[in-house]
């Protein structure tokens, strides 16, 4: 889907797609339930930390490292094999996201470059910049046709302009578009899924929808499963109103499930069981 168009605020126009308003309202109610929990008034930092861990685990699962939560807690070395490196990248990105909130609205491309650098933990020429034509892309799960390097650069610039200009679109819509564009484009040679899901988190937190980052959409994406994720992404890539609306709704369900996860954590803390 191209994010450029004739309207002054193309992101806002997506809010009028069928079913999107319902998704936005459902997400708002789910988020409000977490923030209204009595535990949040006293122990919100614990909820944020737990949400970060669970979010990283969920994002890594979609990139091929589907570990049990207790295994993530137990491990200290994330360099032993490919799955461990994926998990380590997801954890680093989650930690880094909070440091980039103030930069996102001024320079989203700089943030994306930084996210890829953090995920890659490398210093090669291909790290932290959009891929060039002919460079292979390693992206588990997503096997859609790759746009050309020229299209990648053009659409990234268009997305950046929209973010910098600001939009009246609901946070869910903006987050879903950012996530969908990055997955569709796969602008880097690796770690695109991890980066895309982290960017979605940055939008949700920076918009004020989830300022304490306690509603990890990554948890929901993992729970909904890779097949549903890909099917919804294909709808987004199609560019049809129905397909884009279905992708936004999918992202909304993921945020709702992330909120439900943190509500359960709140309940466990209240019972003294966690």
Coordinates of N, CA and C in Angstrom, one line a residue, residues 16-24 245 249:
X16 N -11.9 5.9 8.4 CA -13.3 5.8 7.9 C -13.5 4.4 7.2
X17 N -12.5 3.6 7.1 CA -12.7 2.3 6.5 C -13.7 1.5 7.3
X18 N -14.5 0.6 6.7 CA -15.4 -0.2 7.4 C -14.8 -1.0 8.5
X19 N -15.3 -0.9 9.7 CA -14.8 -1.7 10.9 C -13.7 -1.1 11.6
X20 N -13.0 -0.1 11.1 CA -11.8 0.5 11.7 C -12.2 1.2 13.0
X21 N -13.3 2.0 12.9 CA -13.7 2.7 14.1 C -14.0 1.8 15.3
X22 N -14.6 0.6 15.0 CA -14.9 -0.4 16.0 C -13.7 -0.9 16.6
X23 N -12.7 -1.2 15.7 CA -11.4 -1.7 16.2 C -10.7 -0.6 17.2
X24 N -10.8 0.6 16.8 CA -10.2 1.7 17.6 C -10.8 1.8 18.9
X245 N -8.3 -2.5 5.9 CA -9.1 -2.5 7.1 C -8.9 -3.8 7.9
X249 N -7.6 -4.0 11.7 CA -8.3 -4.8 12.7 C -7.5 -5.9 13.4

